[in-house]
Short mmCIF file of C-alpha atoms in Angstrom, two decimals:
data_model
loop_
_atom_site.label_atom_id
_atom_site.label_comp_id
_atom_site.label_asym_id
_atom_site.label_seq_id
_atom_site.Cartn_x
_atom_site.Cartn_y
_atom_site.Cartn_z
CA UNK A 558 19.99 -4.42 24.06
CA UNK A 559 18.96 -3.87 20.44
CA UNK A 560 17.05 -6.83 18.55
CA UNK A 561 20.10 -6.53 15.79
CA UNK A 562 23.68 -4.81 15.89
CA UNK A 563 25.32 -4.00 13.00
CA UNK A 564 28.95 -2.02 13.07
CA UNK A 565 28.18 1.62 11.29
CA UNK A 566 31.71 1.42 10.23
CA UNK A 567 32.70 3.20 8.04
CA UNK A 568 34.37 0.82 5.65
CA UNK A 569 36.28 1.80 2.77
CA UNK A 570 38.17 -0.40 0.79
CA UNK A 571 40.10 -0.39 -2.73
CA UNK A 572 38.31 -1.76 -5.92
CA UNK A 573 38.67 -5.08 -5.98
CA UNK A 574 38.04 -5.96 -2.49
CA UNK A 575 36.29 -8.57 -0.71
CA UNK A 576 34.09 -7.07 1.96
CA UNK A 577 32.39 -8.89 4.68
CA UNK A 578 29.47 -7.15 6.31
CA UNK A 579 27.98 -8.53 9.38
CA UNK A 580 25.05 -8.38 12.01
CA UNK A 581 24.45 -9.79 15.12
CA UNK A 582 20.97 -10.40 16.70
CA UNK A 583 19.58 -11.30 20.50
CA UNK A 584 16.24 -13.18 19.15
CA UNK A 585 16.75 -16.72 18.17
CA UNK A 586 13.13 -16.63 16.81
CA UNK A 587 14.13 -14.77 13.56
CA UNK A 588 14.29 -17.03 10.86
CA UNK A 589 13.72 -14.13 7.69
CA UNK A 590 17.13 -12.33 7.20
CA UNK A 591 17.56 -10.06 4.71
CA UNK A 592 20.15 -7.43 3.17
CA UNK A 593 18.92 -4.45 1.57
CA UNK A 594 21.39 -1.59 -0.26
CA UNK A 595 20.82 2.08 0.36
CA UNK A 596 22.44 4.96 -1.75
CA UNK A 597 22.74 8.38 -0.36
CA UNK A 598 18.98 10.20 -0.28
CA UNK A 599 17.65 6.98 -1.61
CA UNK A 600 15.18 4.08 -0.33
CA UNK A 601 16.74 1.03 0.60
CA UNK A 602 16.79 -1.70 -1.91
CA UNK A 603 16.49 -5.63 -1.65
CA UNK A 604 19.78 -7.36 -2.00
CA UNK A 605 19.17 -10.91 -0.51
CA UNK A 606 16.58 -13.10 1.52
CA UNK A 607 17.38 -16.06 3.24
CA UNK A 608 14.94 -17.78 4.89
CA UNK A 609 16.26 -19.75 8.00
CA UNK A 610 19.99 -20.79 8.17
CA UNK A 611 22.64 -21.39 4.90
CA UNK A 612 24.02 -19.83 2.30
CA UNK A 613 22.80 -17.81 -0.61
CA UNK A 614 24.93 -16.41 -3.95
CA UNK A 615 23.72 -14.35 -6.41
CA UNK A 616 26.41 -12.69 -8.52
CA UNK A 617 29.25 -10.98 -6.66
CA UNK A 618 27.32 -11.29 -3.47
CA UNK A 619 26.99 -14.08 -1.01
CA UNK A 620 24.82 -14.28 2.14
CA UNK A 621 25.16 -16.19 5.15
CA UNK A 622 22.99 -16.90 8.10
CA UNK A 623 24.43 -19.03 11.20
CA UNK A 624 21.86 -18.89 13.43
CA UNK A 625 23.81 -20.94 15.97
CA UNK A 626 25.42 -18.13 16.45
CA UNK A 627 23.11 -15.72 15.76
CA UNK A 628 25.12 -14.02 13.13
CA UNK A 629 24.53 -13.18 9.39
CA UNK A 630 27.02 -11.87 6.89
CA UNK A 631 27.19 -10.93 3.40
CA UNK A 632 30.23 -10.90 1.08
CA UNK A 633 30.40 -8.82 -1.65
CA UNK A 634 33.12 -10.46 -4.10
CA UNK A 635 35.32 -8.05 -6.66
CA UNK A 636 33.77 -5.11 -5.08
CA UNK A 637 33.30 -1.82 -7.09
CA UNK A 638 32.46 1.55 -6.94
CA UNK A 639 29.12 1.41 -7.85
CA UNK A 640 28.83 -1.18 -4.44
CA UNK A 641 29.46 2.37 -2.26
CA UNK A 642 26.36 2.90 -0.32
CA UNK A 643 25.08 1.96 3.08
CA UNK A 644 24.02 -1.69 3.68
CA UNK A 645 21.15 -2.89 6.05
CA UNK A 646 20.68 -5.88 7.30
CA UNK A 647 16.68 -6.89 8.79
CA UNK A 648 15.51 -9.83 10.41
CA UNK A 649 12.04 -11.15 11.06
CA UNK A 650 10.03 -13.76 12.83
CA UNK A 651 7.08 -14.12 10.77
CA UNK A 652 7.41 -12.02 7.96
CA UNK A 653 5.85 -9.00 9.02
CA UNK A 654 7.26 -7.46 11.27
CA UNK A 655 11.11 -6.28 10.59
CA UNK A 656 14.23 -5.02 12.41
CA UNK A 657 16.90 -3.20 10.85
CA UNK A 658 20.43 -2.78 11.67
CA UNK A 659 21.86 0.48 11.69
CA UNK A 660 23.83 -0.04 8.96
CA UNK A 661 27.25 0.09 7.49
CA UNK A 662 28.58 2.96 5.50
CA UNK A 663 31.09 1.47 2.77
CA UNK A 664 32.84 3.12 0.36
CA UNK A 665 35.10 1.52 -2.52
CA UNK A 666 38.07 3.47 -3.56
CA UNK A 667 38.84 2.84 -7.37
CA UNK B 385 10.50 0.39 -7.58
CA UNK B 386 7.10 -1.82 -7.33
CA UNK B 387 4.80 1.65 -8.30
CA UNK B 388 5.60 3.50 -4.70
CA UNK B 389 5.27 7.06 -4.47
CA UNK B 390 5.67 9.18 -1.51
CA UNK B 391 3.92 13.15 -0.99
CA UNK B 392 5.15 15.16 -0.09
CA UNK B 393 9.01 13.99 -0.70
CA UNK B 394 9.83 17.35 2.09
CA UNK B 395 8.05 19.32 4.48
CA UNK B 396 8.75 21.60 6.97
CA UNK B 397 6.37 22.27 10.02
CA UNK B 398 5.95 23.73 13.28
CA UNK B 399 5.93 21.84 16.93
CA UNK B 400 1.49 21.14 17.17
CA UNK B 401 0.29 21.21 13.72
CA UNK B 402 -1.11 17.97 12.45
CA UNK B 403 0.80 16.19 9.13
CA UNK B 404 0.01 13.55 6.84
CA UNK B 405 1.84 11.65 4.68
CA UNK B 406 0.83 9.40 1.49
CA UNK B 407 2.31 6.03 0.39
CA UNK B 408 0.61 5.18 -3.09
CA UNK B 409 1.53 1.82 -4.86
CA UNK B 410 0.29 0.72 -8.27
CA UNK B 411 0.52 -2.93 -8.14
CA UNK B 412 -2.03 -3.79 -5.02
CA UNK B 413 0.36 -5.59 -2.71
CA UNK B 414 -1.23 -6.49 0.63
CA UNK B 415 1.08 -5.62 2.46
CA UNK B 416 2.42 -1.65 3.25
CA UNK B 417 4.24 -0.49 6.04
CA UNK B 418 5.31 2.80 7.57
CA UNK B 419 9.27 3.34 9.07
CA UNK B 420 11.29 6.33 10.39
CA UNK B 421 15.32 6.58 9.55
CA UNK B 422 17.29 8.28 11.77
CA UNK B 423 21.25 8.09 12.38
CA UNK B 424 21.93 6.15 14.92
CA UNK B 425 18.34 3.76 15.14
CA UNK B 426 18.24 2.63 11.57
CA UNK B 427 15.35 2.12 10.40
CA UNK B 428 12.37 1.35 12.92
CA UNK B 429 8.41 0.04 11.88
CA UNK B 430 5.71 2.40 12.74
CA UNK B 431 2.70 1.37 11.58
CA UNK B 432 1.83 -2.00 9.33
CA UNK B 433 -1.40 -2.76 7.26
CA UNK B 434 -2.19 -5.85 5.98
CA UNK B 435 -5.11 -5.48 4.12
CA UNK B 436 -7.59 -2.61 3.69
CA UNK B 437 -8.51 -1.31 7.34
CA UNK B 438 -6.25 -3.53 8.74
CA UNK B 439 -3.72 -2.33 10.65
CA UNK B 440 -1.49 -3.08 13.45
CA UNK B 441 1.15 -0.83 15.59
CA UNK B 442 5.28 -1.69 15.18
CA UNK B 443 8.03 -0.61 17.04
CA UNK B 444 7.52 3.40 17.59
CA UNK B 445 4.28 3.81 16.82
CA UNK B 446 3.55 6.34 20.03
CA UNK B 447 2.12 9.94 18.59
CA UNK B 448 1.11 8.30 15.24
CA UNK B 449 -1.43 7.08 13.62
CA UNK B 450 -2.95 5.19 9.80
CA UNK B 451 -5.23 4.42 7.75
CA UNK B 452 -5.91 2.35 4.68
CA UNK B 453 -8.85 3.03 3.04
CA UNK B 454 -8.11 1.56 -0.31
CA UNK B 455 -5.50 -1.35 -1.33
CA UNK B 456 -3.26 1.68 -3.18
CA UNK B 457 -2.99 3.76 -0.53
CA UNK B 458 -1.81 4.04 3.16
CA UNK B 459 -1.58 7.44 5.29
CA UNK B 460 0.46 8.14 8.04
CA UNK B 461 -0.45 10.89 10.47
CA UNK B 462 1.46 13.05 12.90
CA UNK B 463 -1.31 14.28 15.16
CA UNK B 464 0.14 16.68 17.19
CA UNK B 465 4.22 17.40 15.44
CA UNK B 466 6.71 17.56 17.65
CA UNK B 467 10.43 17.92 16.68
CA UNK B 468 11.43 14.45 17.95
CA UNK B 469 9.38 13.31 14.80
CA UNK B 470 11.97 15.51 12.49
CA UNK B 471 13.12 12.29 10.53
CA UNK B 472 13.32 10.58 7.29
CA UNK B 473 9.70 8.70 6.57
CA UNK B 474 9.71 5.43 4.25
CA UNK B 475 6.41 3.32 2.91
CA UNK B 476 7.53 -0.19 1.93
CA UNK B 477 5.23 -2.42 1.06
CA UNK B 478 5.48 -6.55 1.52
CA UNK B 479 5.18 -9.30 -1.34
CA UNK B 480 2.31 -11.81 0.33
CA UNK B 481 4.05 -15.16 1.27
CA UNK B 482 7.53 -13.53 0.95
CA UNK B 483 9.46 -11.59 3.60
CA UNK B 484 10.79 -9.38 0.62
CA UNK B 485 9.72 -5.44 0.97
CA UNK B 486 10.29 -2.79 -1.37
CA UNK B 487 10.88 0.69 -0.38
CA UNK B 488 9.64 4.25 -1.67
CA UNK B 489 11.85 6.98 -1.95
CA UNK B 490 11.01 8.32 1.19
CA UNK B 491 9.83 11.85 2.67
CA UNK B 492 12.23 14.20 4.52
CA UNK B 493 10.24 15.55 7.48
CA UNK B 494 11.62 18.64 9.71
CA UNK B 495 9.66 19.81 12.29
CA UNK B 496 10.65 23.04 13.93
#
């Protein structure tokens, strides 16, 4: 079983959109959870941290961590097509070492 | 981008012959990393440093080695190729304190 599973989709929606993204994870020692925003041929980019459980909004985008369930989310609110890209989600018990979910492929159709 | 550059960006090489790559950063963060994409996996740590000669092995780290001779700069090195390590190579480095990492732009690495 993988440390973190994340659906690959892909997801396509219509601009506008909410879209809920979500990962799963088997180690309830994680408490650094993190989205990060790749384009095509690109390096991923930091979206959101959360450190340990709650929520987190900045902008259109809102992060979630429930670690009861071991399950984090982000939203992405009036969604646009500058938002199509892959997102990751990582996770991390002390900061130093990460693991990444596959990703999800989303695309936003204007 | 945090001052991260990657060389080379692509190479091609042959199953045996040895291959390093360079992660330079400008703004002497602690922390660098080394991770492999590939569809399917995501992406997975290599290699870590945490300070100059410091280093510690992540996730994959079989038929790879580093070094970090210098804060700026952290080199990853394929010993012996082989095509399994055909991939998509990223240096990140860490912001102390944080869990936050920024990425380079990554170096597209097929091994034939």
């Amino acid at each position: 079983q993988k440390e973190v599973e994340q659906d690959p989709g892909p997801l396509s929606v219509p601009e506008g959109a909410i879209v809920s993204l979500n990962c799963t994870y088997s180690n309830s020692a994680f408490q650094y959870f993190m989205w990060y925003r790749q384009y095509s041929r690109k390096g991923p980019e930091l979206l959101m941290y959360t450190y340990s459980s709650g929520n987190k909004e900045d902008g259109r985008f809102t992060a979630q961590v429930d670690k009861s369930s071991k399950y984090i989310s982000l939203f992405i609110r009036d969604s646009q097509p500058s938002d199509s890209a892959t997102y990751l989600c990582a996770m991390s018990v002390t900061g130093n070492q990460f693991y990444f979910g596959t990703g999800t492929s989303l695309t936003v159709i204007p | 981008d945090a001052g991260i550059t990657q060389s080379p960006r692509h190479k091609v090489t042959e199953t045996g012959t040895p291959v390093t790559l360079r992660c330079h950063q400008t703004e002497n963060h602690r922390y660098m990393y080394w991770y492999r994409q590939d569809p399917g996996h995501g992406l997975r740590l290599i290699h870590y440093s945490y300070g100059v000669k410091d280093t510690d092995k992540g996730e994959v780290s079989d038929g790879y080695s580093v070094s970090r001779s210098k804060t700026e700069d952290f080199l990853l090195t394929l010993e012996s190729a082989t095509s399994s390590q055909t991939s998509v190579y990223f240096c990140a480095v860490g912001l102390a304190g944080t869990a936050t990492q920024y990425f380079g732009p990554g170096t597209r690495l097929l091994v034939l």
